[in-house]
Coordinates of C-alpha atoms in Angstrom, one line a residue:
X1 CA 11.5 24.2 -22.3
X2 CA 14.5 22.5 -21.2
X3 CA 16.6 22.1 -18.0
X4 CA 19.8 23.6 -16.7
X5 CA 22.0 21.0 -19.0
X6 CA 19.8 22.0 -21.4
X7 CA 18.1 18.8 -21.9
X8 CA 14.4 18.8 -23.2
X9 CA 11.8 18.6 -20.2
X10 CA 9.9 15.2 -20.6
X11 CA 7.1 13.8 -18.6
X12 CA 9.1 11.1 -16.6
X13 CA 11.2 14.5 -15.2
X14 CA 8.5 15.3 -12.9
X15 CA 7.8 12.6 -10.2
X16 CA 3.9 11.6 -11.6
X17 CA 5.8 11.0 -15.0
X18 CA 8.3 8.6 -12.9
X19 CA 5.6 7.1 -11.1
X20 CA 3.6 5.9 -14.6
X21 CA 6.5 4.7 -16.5
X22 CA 7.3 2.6 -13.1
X23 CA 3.2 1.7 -12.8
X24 CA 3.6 1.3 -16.8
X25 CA 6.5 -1.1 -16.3
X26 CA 5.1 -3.3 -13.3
X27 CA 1.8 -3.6 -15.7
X28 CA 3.8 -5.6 -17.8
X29 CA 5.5 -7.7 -15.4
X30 CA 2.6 -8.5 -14.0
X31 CA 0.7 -9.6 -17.1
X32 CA 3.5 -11.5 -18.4
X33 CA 3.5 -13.7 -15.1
X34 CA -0.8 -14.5 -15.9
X35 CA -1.8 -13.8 -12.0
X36 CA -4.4 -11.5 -10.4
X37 CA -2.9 -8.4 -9.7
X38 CA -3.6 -4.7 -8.1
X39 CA -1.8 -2.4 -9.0
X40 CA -2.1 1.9 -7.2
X41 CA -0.7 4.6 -8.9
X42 CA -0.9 8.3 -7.7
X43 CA -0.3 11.4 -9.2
X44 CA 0.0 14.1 -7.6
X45 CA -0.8 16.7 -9.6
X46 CA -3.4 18.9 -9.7
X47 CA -1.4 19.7 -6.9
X48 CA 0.1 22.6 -6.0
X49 CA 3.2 23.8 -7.3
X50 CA 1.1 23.7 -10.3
X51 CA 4.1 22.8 -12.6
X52 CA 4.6 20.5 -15.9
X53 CA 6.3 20.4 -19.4
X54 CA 5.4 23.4 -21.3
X55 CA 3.7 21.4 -24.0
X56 CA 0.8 20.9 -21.7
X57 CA 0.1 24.5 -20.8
X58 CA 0.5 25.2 -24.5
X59 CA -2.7 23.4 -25.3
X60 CA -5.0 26.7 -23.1
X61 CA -5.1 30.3 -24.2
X62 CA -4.8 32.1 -21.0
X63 CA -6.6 35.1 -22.4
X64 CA -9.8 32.6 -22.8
X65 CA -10.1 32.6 -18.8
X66 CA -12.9 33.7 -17.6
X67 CA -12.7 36.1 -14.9
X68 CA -15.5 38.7 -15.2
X69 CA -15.6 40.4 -11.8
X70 CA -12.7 39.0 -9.9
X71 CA -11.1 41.3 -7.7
X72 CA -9.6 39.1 -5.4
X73 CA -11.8 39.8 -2.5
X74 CA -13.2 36.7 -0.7
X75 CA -17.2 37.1 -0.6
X76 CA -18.3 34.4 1.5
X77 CA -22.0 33.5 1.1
X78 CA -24.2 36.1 2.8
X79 CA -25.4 34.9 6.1
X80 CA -22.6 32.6 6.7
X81 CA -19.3 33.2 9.7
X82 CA -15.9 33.9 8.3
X83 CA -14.4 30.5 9.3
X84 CA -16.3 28.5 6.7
X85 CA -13.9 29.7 4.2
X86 CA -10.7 28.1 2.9
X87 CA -8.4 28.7 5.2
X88 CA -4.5 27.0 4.1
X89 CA -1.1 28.6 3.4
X90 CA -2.0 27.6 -0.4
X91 CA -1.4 29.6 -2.7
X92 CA -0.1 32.3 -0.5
X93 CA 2.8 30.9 1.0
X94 CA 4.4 30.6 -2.4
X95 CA 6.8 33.7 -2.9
X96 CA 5.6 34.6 -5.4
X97 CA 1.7 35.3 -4.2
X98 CA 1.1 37.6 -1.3
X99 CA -2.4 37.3 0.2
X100 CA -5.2 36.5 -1.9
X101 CA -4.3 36.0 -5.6
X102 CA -4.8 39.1 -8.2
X103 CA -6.6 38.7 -11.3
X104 CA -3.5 38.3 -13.3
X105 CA -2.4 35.9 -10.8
X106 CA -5.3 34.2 -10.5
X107 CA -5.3 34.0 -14.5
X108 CA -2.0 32.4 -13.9
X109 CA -3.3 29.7 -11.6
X110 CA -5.5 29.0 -13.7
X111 CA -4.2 28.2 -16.4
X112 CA -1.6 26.4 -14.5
X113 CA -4.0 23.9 -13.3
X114 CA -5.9 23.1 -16.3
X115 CA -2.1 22.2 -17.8
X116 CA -1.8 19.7 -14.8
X117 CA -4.7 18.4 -15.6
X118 CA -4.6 17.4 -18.7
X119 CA -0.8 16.3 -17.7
X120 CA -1.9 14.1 -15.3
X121 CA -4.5 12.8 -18.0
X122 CA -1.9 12.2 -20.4
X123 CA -0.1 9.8 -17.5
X124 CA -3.7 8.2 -17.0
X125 CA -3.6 7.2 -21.2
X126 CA -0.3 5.5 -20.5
X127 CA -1.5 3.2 -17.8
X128 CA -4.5 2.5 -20.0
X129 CA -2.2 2.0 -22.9
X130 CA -0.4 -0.2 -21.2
X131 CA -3.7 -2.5 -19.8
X132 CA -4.4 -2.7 -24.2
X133 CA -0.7 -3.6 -24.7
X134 CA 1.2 -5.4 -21.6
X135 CA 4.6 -5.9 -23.6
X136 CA 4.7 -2.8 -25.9
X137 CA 4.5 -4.9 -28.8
X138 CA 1.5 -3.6 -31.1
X139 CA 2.0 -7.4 -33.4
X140 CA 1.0 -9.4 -30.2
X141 CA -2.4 -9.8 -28.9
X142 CA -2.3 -9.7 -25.0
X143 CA -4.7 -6.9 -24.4
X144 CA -6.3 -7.4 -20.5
X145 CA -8.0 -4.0 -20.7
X146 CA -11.3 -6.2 -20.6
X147 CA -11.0 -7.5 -17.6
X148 CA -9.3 -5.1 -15.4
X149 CA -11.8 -2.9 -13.3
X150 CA -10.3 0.7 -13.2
X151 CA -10.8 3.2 -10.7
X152 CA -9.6 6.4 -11.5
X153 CA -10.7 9.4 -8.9
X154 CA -9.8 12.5 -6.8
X155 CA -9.3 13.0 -2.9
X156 CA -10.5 16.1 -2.9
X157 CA -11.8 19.3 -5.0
X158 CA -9.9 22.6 -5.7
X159 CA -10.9 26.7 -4.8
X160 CA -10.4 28.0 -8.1
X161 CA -10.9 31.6 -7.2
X162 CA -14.9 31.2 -6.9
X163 CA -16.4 33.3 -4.1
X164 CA -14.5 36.3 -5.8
X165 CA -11.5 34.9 -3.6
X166 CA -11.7 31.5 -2.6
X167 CA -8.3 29.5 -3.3
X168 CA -7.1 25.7 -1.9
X169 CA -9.1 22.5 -0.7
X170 CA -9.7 23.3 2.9
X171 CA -13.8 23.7 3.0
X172 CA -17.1 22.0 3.6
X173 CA -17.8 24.2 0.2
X174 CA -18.6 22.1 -3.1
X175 CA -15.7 22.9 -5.2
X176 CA -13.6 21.3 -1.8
X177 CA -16.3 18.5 -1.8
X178 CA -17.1 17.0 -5.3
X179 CA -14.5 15.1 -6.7
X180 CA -14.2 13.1 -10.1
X181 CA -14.8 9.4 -9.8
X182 CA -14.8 6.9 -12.9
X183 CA -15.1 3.1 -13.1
X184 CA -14.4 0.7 -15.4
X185 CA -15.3 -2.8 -15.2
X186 CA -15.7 -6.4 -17.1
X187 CA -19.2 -6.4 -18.7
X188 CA -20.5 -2.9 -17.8
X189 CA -20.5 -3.1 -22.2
X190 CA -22.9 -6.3 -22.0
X191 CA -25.3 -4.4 -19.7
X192 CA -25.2 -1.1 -21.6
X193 CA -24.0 0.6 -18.7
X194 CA -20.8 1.2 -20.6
X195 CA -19.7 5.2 -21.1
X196 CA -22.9 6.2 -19.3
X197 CA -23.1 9.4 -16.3
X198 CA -24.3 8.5 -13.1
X199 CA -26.6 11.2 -11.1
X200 CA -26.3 9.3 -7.8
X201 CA -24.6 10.3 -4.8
X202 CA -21.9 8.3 -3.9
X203 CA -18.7 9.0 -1.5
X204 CA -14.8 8.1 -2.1
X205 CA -15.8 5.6 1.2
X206 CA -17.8 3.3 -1.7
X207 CA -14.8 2.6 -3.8
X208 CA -13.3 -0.4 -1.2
X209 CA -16.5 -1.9 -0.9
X210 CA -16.9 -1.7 -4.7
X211 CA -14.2 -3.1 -5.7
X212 CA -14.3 -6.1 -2.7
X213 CA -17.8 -7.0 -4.2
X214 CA -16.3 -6.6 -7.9
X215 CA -13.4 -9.2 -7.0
X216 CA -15.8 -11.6 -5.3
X217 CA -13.8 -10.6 -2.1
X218 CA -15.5 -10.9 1.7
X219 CA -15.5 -7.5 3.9
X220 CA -13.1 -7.7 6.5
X221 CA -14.2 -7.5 9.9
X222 CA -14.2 -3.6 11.6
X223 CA -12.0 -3.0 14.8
X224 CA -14.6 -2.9 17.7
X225 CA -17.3 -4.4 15.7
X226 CA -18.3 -1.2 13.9
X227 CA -20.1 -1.3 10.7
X228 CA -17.8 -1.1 7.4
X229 CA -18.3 2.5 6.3
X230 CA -19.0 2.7 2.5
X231 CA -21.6 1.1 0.2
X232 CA -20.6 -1.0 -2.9
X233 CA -21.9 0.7 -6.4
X234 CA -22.3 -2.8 -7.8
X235 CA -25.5 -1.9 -8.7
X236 CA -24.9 1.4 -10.2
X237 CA -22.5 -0.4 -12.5
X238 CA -24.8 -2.4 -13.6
X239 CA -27.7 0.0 -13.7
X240 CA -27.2 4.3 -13.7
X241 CA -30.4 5.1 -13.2
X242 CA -31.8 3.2 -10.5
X243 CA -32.1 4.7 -7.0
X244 CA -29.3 4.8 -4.5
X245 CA -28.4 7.0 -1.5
X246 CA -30.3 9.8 -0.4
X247 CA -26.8 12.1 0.6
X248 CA -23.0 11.9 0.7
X249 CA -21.2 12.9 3.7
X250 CA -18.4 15.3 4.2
X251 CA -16.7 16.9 7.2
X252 CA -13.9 19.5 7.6
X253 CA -11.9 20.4 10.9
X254 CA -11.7 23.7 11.5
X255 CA -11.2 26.2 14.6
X256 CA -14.2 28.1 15.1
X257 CA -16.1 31.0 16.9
X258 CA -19.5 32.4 17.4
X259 CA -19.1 35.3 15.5
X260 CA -16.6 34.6 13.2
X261 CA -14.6 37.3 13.7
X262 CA -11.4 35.6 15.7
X263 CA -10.8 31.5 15.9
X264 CA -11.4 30.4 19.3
X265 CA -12.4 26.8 19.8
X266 CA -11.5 23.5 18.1
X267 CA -14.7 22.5 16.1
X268 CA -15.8 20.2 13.2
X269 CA -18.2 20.7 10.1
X270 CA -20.0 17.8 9.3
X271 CA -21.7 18.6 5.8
X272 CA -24.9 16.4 4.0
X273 CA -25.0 16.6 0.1
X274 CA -28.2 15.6 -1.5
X275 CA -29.1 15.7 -5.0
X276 CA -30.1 19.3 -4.4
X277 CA -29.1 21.0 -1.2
X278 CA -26.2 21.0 1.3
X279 CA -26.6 21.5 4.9
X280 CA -23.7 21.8 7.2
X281 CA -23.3 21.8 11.4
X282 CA -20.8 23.3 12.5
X283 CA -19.8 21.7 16.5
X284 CA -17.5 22.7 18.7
X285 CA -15.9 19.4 20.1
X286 CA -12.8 18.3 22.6
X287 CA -10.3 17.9 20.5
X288 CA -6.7 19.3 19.7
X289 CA -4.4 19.5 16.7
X290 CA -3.0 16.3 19.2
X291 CA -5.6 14.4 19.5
X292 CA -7.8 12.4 17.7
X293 CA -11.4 13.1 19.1
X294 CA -12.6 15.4 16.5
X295 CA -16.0 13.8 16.1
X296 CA -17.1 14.4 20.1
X297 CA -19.2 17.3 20.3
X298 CA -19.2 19.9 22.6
X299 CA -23.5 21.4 23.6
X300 CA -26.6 20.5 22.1
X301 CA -27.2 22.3 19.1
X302 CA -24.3 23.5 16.4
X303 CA -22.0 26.7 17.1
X304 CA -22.9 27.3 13.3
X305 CA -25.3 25.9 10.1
X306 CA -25.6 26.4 6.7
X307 CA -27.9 25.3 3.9
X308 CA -27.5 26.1 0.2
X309 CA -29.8 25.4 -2.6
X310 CA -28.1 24.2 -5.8
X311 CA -31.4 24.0 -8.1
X312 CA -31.7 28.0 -7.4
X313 CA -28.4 29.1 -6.5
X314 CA -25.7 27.1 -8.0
X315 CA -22.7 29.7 -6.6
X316 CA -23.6 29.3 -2.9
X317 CA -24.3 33.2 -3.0
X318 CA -26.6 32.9 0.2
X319 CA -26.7 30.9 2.9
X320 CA -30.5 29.6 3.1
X321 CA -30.5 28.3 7.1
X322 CA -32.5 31.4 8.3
X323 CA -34.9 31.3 5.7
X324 CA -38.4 30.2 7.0
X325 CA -39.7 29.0 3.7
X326 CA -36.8 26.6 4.2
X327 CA -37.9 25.8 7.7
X328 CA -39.3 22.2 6.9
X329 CA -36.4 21.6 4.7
X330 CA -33.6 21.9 7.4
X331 CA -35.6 20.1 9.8
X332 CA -35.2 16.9 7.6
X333 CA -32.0 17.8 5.9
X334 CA -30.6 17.9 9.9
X335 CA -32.4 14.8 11.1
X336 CA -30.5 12.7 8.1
X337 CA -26.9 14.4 9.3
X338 CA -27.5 12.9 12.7
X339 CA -28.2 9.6 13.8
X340 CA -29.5 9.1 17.2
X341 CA -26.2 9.3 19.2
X342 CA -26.2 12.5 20.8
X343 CA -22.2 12.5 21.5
X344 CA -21.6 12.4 17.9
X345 CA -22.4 14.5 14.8
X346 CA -22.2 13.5 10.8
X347 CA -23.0 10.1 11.8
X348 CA -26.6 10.0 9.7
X349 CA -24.8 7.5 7.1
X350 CA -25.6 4.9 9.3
X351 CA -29.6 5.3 9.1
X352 CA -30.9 2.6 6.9
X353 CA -33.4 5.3 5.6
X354 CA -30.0 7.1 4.1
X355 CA -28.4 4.7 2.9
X356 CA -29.1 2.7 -0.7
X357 CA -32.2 0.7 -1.1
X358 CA -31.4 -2.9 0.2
X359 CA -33.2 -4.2 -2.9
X360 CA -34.3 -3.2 -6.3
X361 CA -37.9 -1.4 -5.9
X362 CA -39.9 -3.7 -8.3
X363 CA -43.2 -1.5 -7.6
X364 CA -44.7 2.3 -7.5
X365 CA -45.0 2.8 -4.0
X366 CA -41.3 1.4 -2.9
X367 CA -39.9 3.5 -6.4
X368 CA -41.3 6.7 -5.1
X369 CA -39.9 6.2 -1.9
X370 CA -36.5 4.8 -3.4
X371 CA -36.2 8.2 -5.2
X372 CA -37.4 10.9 -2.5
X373 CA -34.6 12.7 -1.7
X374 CA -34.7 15.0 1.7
X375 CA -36.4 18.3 1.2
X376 CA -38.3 17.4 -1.8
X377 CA -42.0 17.9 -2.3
X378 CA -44.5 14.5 -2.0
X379 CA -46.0 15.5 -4.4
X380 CA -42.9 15.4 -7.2
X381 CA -43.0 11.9 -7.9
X382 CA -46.9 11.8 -8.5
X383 CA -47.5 9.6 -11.6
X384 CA -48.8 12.4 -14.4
X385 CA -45.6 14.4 -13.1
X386 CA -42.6 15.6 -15.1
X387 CA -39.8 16.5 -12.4
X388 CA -37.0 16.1 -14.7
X389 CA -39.3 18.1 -18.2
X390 CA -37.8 15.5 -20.4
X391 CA -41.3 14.6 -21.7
X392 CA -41.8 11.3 -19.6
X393 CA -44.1 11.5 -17.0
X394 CA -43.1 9.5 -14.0
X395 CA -45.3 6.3 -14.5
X396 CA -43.1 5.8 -18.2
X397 CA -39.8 6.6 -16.0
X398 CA -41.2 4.1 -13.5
X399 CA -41.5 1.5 -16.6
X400 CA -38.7 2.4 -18.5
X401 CA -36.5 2.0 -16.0
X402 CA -35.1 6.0 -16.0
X403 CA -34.4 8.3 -13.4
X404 CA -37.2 10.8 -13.0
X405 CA -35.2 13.3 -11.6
X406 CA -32.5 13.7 -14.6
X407 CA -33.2 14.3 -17.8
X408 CA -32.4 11.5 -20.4
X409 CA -33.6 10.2 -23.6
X410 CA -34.5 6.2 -23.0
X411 CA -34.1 4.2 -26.1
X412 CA -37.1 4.2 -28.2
X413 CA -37.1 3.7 -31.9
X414 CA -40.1 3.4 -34.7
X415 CA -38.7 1.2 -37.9
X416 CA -40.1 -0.3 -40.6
X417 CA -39.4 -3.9 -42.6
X418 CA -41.3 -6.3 -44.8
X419 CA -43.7 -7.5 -42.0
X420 CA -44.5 -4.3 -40.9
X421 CA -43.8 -1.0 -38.4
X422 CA -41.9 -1.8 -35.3
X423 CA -41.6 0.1 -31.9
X424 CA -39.0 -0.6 -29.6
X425 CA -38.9 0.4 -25.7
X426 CA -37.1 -0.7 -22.4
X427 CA -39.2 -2.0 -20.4
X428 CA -38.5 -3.2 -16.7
X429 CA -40.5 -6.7 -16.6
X430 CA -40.4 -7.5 -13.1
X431 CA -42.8 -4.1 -12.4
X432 CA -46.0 -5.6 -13.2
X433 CA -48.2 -2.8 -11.0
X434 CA -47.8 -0.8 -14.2
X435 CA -48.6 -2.0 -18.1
X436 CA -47.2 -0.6 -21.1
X437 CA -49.5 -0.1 -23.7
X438 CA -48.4 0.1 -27.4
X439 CA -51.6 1.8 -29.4
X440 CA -51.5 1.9 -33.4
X441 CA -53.8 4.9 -35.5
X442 CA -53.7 6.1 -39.0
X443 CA -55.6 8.9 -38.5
X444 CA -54.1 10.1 -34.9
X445 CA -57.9 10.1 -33.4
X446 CA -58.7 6.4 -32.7
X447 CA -56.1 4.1 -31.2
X448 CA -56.3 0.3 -30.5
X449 CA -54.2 -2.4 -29.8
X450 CA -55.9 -4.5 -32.5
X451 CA -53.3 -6.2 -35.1
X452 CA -50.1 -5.2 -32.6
X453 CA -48.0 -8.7 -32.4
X454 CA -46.7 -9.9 -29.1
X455 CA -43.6 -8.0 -28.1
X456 CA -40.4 -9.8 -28.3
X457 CA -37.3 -9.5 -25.6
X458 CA -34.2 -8.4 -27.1
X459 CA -30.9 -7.0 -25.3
X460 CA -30.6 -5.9 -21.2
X461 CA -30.0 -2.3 -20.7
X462 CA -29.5 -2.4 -16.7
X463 CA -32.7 -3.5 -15.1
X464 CA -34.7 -3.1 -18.5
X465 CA -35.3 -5.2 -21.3
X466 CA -35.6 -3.6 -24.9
X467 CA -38.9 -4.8 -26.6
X468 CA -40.0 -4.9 -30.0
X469 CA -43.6 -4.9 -30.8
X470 CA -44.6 -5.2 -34.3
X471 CA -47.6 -3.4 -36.3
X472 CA -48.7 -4.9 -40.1
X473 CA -48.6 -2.0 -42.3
X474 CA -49.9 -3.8 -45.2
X475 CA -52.5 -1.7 -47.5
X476 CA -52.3 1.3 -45.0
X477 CA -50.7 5.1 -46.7
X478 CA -50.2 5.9 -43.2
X479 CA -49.7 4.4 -39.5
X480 CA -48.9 6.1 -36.4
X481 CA -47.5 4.2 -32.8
X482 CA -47.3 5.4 -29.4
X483 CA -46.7 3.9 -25.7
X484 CA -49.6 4.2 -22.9
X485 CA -48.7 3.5 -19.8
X486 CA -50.9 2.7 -17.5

């Protein structure tokens, strides 16, 4: 592809090109002069237009789309109002799409926006290219990649055509609501934290406070005294698995009516994500386009509410709220929203019971509680319990250090050497209410602990030490070794 002079289109045509080879250049500067620095660099795209060198839209087959059953006619959830929707002039203010987008068009857009993304990842390897190489010379060695925290995440989610119609950002919806949100920091490697996915919910408000904490910098003081919004993740950098918030919050302006047939009142949707549902008031309030009071509510119960179950329907198909067997669930889901200001709505952030644990929960009782998210059953975290079926009951998560509510594979090994058969296991030391127990058998009948070694401590992987206990395999054909935990 080339422009009107004929000139091959290159990255640095497009202003998120410009803006890396400028963030690229100040990189360098910066390096050079051996001070602290921050640098910010955004790119624009995903945005709409949805437009970059052809090279990048070569890399997708547009016939590899998916798009079984599209027909371009919005299908909100089933017991929700009309005015929950996306509602933007995106994509239909562009000439060249009328109304909701065909399938052909919508094939398009697609494709379009999975060639901006991987342009805008290509701009993201430049800027990491140039934290491994300051002053583009590959024979020196002035690499600060190690330690430079990184930050690299999204303002908001994009309507891909889900909902058989459902196109833009403007939502209380998860596609609108989840964004991507990566961090890299000096010694996450040490700490085997490194690479790893986090399950937690965490909001776009935690990245100032993260990155204060990271850079050893105090919290400014709030306007009005009022309480810095935002948790630091420090300890999810350090540790993935341990437990954190019990929701994220979202909310969404949007004009609203009763029945959802015709806009009618100014209103907000304050929306409560856990690790498995998302419930949603919808509240008329006093404000205006003009004005700035979107978060006073109007009455004393929402114009509107939704709830959807992620766990049994992952397309928000139906909106749950009406559902008695969900009864109990909404009651709780709605008393976390809310905090205890009755002029306000979406403030529930501020409940300590919300928010992360203050400390790291060091025995059963405070663990259960540390990982009972709203609307789950007492009874999941119960010790013989598998919430997560990835084998480990809850009192080896408990031990291991693991999240019992995502499946994982904690690192345990069986090998062999010249003194004998070794297992290894993390082991969180300071959680002393519960024992492991390694047992040795050659016939897989009787088990003891007679003629196991002490164990020995070896690397941290976040709040668990990996431990190596030794068995003498001398004169046996055969020995077997298992954990107990007890």
């Amino acid at each position: 592809m080339v422009d009107r002079r004929g000139n091959p289109i290159e990255d640095n045509d497009y202003s998120d090109g410009a803006n890396t080879e400028t963030g690229v250049a100040k990189i360098g500067e910066l390096a050079a002069a051996g001070n602290r620095f921050f640098v910010a660099v955004g790119l624009k795209k995903p945005h709409l237009p949805f437009a970059c060198p052809k090279r990048y839209w070569d890399l997708y087959d547009p016939s590899e789309i998916d798009l079984d059953g599209y027909t371009g006619v919005e299908k909100p959830p089933v017991g929700t109002n009309a005015f929950t929707a996306p509602f933007s002039g995106e994509p239909s203010s562009y000439s060249d799409i009328r109304g909701v987008p065909t399938a052909a068009e919508a094939r398009h857009l697609i494709h379009a926006y999975m060639a901006c993304v991987s342009f805008a990842d290509a701009q993201v390897g430049k800027l990491l290219d140039a934290l491994e190489n300051p002053d583009g010379d590959p024979s020196t060695a002035d690499s600060i990649v190690h330690n430079t925290v990184i930050v690299l995440w999204g303002d908001h989610g994009w309507h891909l055509g889900d909902h058989n119609g459902f196109w833009s950002k403007h939502s209380n919806y998860e596609a609108a609501t989840r964004v991507p949100l990566i961090i890299s920091a000096p010694g996450m490697d040490a700490l085997g934290s490194a690479g790893r996915t986090c399950a937690a919910p965490v909001e776009l408000v935690d990245v100032f406070p993260t990155l204060a904490e990271i850079c050893c910098l105090d919290f400014p003081t709030q306007p009005g005294g009022f309480k810095l919004q935002g948790t630091s993740v420090m300890p999810l950098l350090e540790d993935p698995d341990q437990p954190w918030k019990k929701a994220a919050f979202s909310q969404y302006q949007r004009t609203i009516s009763g029945d959802g047939v015709a806009d009618s009142d100014s209103g907000m949707g304050y929306s409560l994500r856990t690790d498995r549902y998302r419930y949603t008031e919808w509240w008329r309030t006093t404000s205006s386009d003009s004005t700035l009071d979107f978060d006073e509510i109007i009455g004393v119960s929402p114009e509107h509410r939704e709830l959807y179950d992620y766990v049994s329907d992952p397309g928000e198909t139906v909106n749950l709220i009406e559902d008695s067997a969900y009864a109990d669930i909404v009651a709780e889901l709605a008393q976390c929203l809310n905090d205890d200001n009755a002029a306000r709505s979406g403030d529930g952030w501020k409940r300590p019971a919300v928010d992360a644990p203050v400390e790291f929960p060091d025995t059963y009782v405070e663990w259960r509680d540390a990982h009972g998210f709203p609307g789950q059953l007492e009874t999941v975290l119960d010790d013989e319990l598998d919430p997560d079926a990835d084998g480990w009951i809850n009192l080896f998560e408990y031990k291991f250090g693991t999240n019992p509510l995502v499946a994982d594979s904690p690192e345990i090994g069986v090998y062999q050497d010249s003194l004998g058969l070794h297992i290894r296991y993390p082991e969180v030391l300071d959680r002393i209410d519960v024992s492991l127990m390694p047992m040795a058998s050659s016939d897989l009948i009787d088990w003891s602990r007679i003629g196991i070694g002490a164990g020995e401590d070896g690397e941290q992987i976040g709040n668990a030490t990996l431990r190596s206990v030794r068995v003498p395999s001398v004169g046996l054909s055969r020995l077997f070794l298992r954990i107990q935990a007890e």
